[in-house]
CSV table of C-alpha atoms and ligand atoms in Angstrom, one decimal:
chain,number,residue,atom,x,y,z
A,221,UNK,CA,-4.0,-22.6,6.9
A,222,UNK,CA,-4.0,-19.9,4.3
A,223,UNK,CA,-2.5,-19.4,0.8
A,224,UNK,CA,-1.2,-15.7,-0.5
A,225,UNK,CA,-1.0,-15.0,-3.8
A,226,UNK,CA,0.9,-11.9,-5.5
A,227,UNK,CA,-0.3,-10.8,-9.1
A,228,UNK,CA,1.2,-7.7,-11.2
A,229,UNK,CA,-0.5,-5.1,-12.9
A,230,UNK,CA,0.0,-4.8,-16.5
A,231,UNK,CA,0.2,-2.1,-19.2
A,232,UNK,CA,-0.2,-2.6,-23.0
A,233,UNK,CA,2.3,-1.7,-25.4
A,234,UNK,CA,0.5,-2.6,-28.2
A,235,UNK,CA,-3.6,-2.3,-28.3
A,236,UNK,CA,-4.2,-3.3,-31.7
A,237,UNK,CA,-8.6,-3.8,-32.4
A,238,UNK,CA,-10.1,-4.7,-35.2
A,239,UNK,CA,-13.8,-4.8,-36.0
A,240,UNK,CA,-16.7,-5.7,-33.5
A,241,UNK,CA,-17.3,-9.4,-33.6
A,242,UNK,CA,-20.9,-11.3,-33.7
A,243,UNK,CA,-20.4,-12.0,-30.0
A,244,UNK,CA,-19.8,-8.2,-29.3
A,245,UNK,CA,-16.3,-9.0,-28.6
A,246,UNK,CA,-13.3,-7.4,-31.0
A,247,UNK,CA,-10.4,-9.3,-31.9
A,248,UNK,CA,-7.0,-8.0,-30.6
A,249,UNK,CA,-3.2,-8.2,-31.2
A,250,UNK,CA,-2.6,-7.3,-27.3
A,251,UNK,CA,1.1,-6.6,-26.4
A,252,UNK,CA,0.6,-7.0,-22.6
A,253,UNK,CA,3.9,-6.0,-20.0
A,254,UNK,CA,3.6,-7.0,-16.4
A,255,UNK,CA,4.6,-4.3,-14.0
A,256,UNK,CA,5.6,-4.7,-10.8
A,257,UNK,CA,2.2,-3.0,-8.9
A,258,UNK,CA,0.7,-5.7,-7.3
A,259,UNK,CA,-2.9,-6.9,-5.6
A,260,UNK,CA,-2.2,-9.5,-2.9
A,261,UNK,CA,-5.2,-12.3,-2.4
A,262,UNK,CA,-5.1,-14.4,0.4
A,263,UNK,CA,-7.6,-17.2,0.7
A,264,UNK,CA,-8.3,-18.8,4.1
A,265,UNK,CA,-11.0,-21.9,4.5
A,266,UNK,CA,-14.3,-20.2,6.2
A,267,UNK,CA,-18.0,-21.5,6.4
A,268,UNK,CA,-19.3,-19.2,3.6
A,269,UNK,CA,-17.7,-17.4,0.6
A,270,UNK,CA,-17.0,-13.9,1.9
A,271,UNK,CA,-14.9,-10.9,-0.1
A,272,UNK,CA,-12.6,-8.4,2.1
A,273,UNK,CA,-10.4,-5.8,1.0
A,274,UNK,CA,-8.3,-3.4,2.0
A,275,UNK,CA,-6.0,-0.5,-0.1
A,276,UNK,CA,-6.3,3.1,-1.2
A,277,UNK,CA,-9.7,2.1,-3.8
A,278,UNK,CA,-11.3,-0.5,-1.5
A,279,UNK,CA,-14.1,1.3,-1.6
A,280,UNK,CA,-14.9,1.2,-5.1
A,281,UNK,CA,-14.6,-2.9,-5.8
A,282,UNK,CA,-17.5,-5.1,-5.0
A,283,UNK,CA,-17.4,-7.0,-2.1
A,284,UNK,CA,-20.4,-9.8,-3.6
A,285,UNK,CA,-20.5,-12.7,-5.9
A,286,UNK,CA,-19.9,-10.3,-8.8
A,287,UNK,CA,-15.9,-9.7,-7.4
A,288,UNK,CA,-13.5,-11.5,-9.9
A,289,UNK,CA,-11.9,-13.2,-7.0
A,290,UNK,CA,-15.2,-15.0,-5.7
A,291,UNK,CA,-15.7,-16.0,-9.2
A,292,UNK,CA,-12.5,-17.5,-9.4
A,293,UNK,CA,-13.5,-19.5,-6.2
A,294,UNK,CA,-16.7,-20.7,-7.5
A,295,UNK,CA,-15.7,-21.4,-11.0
A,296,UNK,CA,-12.8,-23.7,-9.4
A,297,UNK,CA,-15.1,-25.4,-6.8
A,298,UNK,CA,-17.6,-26.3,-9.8
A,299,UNK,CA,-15.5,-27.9,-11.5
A,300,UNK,CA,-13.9,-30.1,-8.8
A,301,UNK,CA,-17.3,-30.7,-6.8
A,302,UNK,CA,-16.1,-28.8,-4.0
A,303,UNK,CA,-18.1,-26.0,-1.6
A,304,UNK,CA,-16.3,-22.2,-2.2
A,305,UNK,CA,-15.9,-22.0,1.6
A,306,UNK,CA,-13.0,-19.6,1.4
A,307,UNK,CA,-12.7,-15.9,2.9
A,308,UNK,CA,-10.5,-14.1,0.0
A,309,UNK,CA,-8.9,-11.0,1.0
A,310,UNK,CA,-8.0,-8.6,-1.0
A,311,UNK,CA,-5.1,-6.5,-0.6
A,312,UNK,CA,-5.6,-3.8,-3.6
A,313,UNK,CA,-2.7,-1.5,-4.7
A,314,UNK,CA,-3.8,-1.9,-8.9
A,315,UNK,CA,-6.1,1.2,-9.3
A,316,UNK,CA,-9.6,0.4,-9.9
A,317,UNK,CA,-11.1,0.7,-13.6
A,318,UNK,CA,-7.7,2.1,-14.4
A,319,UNK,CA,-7.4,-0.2,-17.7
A,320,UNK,CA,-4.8,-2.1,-15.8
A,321,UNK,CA,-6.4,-5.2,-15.1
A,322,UNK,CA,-6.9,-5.2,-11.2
A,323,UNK,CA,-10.0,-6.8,-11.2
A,324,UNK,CA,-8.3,-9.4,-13.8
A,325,UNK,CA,-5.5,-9.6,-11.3
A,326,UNK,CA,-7.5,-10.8,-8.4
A,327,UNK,CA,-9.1,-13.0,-10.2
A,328,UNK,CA,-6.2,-15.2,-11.8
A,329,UNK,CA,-4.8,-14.5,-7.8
A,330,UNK,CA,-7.8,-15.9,-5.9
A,331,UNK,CA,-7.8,-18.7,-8.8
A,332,UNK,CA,-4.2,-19.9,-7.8
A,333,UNK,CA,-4.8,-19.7,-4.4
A,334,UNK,CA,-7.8,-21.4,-3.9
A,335,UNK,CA,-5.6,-23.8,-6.1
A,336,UNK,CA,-3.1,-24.5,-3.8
A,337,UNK,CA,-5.3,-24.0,-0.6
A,338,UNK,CA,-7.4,-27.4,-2.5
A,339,UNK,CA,-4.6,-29.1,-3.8
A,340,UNK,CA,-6.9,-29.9,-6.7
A,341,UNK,CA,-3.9,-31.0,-8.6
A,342,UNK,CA,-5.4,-28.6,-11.9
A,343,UNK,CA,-3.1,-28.7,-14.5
A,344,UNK,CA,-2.3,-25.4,-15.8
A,345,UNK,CA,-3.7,-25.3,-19.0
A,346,UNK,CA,-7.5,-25.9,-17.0
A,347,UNK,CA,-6.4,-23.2,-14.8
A,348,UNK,CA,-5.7,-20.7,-18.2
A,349,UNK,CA,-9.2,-22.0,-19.6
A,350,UNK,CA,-11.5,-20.7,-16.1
A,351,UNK,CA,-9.3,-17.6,-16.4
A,352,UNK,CA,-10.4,-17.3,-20.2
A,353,UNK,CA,-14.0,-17.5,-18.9
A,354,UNK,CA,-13.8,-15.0,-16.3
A,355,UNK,CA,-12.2,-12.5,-18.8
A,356,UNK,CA,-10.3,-11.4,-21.8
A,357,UNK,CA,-6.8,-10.1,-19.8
A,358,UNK,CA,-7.3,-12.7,-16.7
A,359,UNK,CA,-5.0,-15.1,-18.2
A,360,UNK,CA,-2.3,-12.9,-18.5
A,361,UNK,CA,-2.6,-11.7,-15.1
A,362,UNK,CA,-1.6,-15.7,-14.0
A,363,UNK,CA,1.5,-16.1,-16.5
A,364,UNK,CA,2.8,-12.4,-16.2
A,365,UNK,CA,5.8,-11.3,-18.3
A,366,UNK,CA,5.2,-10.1,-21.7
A,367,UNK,CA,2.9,-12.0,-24.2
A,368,UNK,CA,1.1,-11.6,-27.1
A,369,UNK,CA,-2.5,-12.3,-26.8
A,370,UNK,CA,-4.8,-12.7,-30.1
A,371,UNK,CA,-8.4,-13.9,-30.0
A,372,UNK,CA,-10.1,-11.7,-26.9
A,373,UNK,CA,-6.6,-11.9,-25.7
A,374,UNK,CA,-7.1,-14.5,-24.0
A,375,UNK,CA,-4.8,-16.4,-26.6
A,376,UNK,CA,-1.4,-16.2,-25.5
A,377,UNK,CA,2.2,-16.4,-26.5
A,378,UNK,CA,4.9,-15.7,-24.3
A,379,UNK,CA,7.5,-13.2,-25.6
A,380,UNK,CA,11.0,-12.7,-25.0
A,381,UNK,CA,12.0,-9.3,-23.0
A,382,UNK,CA,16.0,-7.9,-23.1
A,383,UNK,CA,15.8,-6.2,-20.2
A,384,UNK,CA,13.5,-3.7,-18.1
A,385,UNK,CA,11.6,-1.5,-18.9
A,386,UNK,CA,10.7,1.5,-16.4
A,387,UNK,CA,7.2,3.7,-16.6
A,388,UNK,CA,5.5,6.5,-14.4
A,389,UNK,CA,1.4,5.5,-14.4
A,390,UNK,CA,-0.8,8.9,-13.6
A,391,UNK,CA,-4.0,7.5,-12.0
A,392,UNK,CA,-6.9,10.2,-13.0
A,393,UNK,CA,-9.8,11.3,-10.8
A,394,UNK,CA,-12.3,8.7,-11.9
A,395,UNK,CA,-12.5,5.9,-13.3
A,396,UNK,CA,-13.4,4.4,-17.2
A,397,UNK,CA,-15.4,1.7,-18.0
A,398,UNK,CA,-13.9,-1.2,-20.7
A,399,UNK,CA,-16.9,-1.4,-22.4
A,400,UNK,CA,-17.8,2.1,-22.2
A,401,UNK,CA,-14.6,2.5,-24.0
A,402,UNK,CA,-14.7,-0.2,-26.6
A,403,UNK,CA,-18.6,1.2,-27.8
A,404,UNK,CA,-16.8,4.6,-28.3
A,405,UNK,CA,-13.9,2.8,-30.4
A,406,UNK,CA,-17.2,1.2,-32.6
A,407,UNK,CA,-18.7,4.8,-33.0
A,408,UNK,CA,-15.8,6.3,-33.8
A,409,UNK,CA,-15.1,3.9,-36.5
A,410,UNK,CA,-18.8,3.6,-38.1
A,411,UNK,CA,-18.4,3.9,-41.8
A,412,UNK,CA,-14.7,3.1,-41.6
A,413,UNK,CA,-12.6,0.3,-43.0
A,414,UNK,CA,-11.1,-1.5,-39.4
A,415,UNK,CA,-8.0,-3.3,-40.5
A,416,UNK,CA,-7.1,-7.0,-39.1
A,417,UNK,CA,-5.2,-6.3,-35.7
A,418,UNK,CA,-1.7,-7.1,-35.7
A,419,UNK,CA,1.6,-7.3,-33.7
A,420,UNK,CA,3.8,-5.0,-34.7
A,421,UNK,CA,7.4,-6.8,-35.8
A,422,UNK,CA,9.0,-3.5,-34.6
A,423,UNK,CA,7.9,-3.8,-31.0
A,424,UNK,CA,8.5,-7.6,-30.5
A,425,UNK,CA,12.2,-6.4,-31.6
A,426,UNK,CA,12.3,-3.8,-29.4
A,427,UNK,CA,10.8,-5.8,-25.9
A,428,UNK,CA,13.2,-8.4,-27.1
A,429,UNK,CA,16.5,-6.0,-27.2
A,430,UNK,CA,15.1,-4.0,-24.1
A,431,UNK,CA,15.7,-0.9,-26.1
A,432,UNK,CA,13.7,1.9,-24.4
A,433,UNK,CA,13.8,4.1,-27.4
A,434,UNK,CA,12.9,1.7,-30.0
A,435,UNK,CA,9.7,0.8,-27.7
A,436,UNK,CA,8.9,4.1,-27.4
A,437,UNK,CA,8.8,4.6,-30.9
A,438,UNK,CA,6.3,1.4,-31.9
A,439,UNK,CA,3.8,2.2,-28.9
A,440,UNK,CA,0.3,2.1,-29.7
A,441,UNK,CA,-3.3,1.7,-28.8
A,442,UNK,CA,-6.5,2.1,-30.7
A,443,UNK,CA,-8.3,2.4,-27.5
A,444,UNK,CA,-6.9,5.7,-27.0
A,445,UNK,CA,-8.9,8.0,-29.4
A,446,UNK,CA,-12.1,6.5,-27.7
A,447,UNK,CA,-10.8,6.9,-24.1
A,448,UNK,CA,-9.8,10.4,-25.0
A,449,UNK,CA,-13.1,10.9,-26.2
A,450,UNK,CA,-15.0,9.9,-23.0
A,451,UNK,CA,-12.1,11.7,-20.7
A,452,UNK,CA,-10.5,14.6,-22.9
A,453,UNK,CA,-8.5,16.0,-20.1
A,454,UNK,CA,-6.3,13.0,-20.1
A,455,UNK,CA,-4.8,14.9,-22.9
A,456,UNK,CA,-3.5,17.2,-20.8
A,457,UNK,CA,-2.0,14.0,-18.8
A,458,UNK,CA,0.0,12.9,-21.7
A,459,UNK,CA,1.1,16.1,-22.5
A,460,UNK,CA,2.4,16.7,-18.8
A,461,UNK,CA,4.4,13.8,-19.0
A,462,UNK,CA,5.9,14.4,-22.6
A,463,UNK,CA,7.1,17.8,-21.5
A,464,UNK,CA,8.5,16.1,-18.3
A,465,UNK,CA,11.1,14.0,-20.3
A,466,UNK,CA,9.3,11.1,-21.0
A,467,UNK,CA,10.2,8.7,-23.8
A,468,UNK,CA,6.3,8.2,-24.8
A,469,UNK,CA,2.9,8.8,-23.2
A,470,UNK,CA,-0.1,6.3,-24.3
A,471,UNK,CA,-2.9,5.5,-22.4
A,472,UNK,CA,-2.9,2.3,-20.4
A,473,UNK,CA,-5.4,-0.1,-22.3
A,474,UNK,CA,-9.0,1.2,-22.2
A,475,UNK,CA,-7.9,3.8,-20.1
A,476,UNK,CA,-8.2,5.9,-17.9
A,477,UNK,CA,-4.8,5.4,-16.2
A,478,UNK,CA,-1.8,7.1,-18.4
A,479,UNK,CA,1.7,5.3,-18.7
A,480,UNK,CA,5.0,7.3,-19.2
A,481,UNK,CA,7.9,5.3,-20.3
A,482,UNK,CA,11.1,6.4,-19.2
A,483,UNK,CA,14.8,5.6,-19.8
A,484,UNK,CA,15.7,4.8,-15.9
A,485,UNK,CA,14.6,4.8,-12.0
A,486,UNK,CA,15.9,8.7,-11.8
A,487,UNK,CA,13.9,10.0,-14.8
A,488,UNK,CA,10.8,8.0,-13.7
A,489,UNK,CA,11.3,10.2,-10.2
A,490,UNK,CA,11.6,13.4,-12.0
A,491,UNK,CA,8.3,12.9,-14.5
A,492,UNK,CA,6.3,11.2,-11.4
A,493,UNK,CA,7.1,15.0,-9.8
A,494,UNK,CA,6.5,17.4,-12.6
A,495,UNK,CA,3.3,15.0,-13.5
A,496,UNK,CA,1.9,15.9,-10.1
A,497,UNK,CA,3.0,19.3,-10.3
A,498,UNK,CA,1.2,19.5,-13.2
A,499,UNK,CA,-2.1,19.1,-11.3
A,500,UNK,CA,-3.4,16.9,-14.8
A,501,UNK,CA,-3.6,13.8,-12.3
A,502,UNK,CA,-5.0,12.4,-8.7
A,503,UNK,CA,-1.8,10.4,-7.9
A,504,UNK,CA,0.8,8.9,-9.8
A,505,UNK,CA,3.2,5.6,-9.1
A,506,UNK,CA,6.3,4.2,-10.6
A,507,UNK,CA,6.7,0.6,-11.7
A,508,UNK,CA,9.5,-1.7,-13.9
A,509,UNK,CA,8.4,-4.9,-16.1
A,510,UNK,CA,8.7,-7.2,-16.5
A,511,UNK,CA,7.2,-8.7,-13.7
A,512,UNK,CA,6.2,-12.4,-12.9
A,513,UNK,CA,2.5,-13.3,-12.5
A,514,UNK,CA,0.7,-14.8,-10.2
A,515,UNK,CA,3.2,-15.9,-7.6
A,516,UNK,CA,2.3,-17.4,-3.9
A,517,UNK,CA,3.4,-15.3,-1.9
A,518,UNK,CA,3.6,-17.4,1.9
A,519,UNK,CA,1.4,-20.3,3.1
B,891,CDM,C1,-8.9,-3.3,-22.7
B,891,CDM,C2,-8.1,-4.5,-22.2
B,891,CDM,O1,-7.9,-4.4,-20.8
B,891,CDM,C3,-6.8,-4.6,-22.9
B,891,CDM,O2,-5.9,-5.5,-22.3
B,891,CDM,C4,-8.9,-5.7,-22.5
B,891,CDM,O3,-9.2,-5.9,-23.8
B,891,CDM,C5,-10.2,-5.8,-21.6
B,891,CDM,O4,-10.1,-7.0,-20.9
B,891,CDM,P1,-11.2,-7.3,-19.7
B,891,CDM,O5,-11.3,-6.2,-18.8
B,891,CDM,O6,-10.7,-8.7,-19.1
B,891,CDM,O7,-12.5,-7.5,-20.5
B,891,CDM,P2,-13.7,-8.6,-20.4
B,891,CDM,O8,-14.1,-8.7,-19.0
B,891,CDM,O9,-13.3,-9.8,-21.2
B,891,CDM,O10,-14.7,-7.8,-21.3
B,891,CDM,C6,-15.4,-6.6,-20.9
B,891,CDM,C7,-16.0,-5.9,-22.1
B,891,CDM,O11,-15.0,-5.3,-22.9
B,891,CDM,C8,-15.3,-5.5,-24.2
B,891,CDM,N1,-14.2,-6.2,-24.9
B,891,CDM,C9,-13.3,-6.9,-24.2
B,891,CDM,C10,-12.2,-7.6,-24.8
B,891,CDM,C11,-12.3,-7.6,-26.2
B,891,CDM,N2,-11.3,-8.3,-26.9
B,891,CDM,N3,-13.2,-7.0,-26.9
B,891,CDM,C12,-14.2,-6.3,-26.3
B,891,CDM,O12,-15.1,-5.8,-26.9
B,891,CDM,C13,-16.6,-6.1,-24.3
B,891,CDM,O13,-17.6,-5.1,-24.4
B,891,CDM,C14,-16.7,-6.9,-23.0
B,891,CDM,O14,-18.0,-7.1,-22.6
B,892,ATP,N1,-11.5,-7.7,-7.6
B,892,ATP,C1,-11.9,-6.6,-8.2
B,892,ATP,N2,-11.2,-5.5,-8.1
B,892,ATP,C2,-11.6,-4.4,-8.8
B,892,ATP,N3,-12.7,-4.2,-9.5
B,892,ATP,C3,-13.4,-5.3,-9.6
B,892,ATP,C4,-13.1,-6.5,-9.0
B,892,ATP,N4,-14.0,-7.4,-9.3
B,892,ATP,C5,-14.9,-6.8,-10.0
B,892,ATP,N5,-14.6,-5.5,-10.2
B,892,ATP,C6,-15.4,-4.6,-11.0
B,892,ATP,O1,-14.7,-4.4,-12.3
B,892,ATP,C7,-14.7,-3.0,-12.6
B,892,ATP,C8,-13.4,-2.8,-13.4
B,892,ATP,O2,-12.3,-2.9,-12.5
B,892,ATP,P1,-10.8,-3.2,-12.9
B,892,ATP,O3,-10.0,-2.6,-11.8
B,892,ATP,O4,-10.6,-4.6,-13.2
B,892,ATP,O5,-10.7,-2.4,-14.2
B,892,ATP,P2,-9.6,-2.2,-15.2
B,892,ATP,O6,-8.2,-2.2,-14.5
B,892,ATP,O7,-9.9,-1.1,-16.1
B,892,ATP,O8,-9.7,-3.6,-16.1
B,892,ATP,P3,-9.0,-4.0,-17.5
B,892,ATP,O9,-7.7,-3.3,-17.6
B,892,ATP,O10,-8.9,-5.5,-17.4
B,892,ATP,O11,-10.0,-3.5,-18.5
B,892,ATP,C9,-14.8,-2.2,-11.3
B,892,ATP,O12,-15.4,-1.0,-11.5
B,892,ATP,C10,-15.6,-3.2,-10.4
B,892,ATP,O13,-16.9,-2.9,-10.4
């Protein structure tokens, strides 16, 4: 018996940040859209927790107890008294450290599977609360969509999309670290005034008509001066895929990953080309939201 569970990347339209908290943490008004690049997690009962994974970066994601996914496992078997006998496999297509939320993926995937695999009967409001715990964008990862998420951005509201959206994502030669990236956003802002974060009533209005323009013009993340400051070439990314034709160019949460909204499936072709022309990226991939989160996949 095994359990396969399919989880979307996701790409924020709004990064709003305020001020570093006590705990370290900031608080956010995060605008997060699911897009259809997904990490598949298959759990299968074994005698010891073990990690696989297979996929274009399975080389850079831990295979030990420090994986999302095994923490998912053992923060479920804690609570309901059970061992975390489970082999998880990983089947990654989210680029790693990409400010996409593959790790965050895999965990909210490997929670839901394990899940089912128990039949520990969780309701889902427990299963949003372990997902709090194992990180800030994990429980968006399991409800997928669009939502705004306050607090860490862990506290969600589901929002209303009018149709779909479609985006190139230029992956760039290494990787960025989330708290690298927030550290730079505190430097960068020493001495400033950092406004309260939030959500912007001209981008719920636009998700919610599915107007591609009127998203491209209310965009915005205040992650994106700091990523550019660790990794200024991405600059040269964004202006790649603005000359290409695309709608806007932001960097995808804390970065390093680029996103290109675009009006349709032919445009998204021709800026995925000219972006890889443009020798700016590694790789590049296309991708519509919304998408549904985590979803089992086969038993
Ligand atoms: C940048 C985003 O991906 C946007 O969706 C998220 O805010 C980050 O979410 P995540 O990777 O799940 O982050 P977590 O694992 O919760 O936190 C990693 C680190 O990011 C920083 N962090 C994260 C979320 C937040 N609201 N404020 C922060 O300052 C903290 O330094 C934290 O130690
Ligand atoms: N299942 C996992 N997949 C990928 N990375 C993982 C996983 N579990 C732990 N990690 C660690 O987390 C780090 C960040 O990886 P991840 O792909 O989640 O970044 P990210 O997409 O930038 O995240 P976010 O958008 O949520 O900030 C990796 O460098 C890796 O060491």
């Amino acid at each position: 018996m095994s359990v396969t569970v399919r989880v979307p990347a996701k790409v924020n339209v709004q990064l709003a940040v305020g001020a570093a908290r006590a705990d370290g943490f900031h608080d956010l008004a995060n605008v997060f859209l699911a897009v259809g690049l997904y990490d598949e997690i298959t759990v299968t009962p074994a005698d010891e927790l073990r990690v696989t994974c297979d996929g274009p970066d399975a080389d850079q994601v831990p295979l030990d107890r420090t994986n999302l996914a095994a923490r998912a496992a053992v923060a479920l078997a804690e609570r309901y008294g059970r061992s975390p006998g489970v082999h998880l496999h990983i089947a990654k297509d989210i680029p790693v450290a990409g400010g996409m939320a593959g790790g965050s993926a895999d965990g909210a995937g490997a929670l839901v599977a394990c899940d089912a695999l128990w039949q520990t009967g969780a309701p889902r409001e427990e299963l949003l609360e372990i997902c709090a715990e194992l990180g800030s964008d994990v429980p968006f990862s399991l409800v997928g969509g669009a939502a705004l998420g306050i607090g860490r951005g862990e506290q969600l509201t589901p929002l209303e999309v009018g149709g779909t959206f479609h985006w190139v994502f230029a992956m760039a030669g290494r990787g960025l670290s989330t708290p690298a990236v927030f550290r730079e956003f505190d430097r960068l802002g020493e001495g400033t005034d950092i406004p309260e974060p939030v959500a912007s009533q001209e981008l719920l209005a636009a998700l919610a008509k599915g107007d591609p323009d009127a998203l491209a013009a209310a965009v915005s993340n205040d992650l994106q001066p700091a990523a550019l400051s660790l990794f200024p070439e991405l600059a040269g990314t964004l202006a790649a895929g603005r000359a290409a034709g695309a709608l806007t160019a932001l960097v995808s949460g804390s970065g390093p990953t680029t996103a290109f909204l675009v009006r349709d499936p032919e445009s998204a072709a021709a800026v995925a080309q000219a972006l890889l022309a443009s020798g700016t990226c590694r790789t590049v991939r296309t991708a519509s939201g919304p998408a549904p989160g985590a979803t089992i996949a086969g038993r």
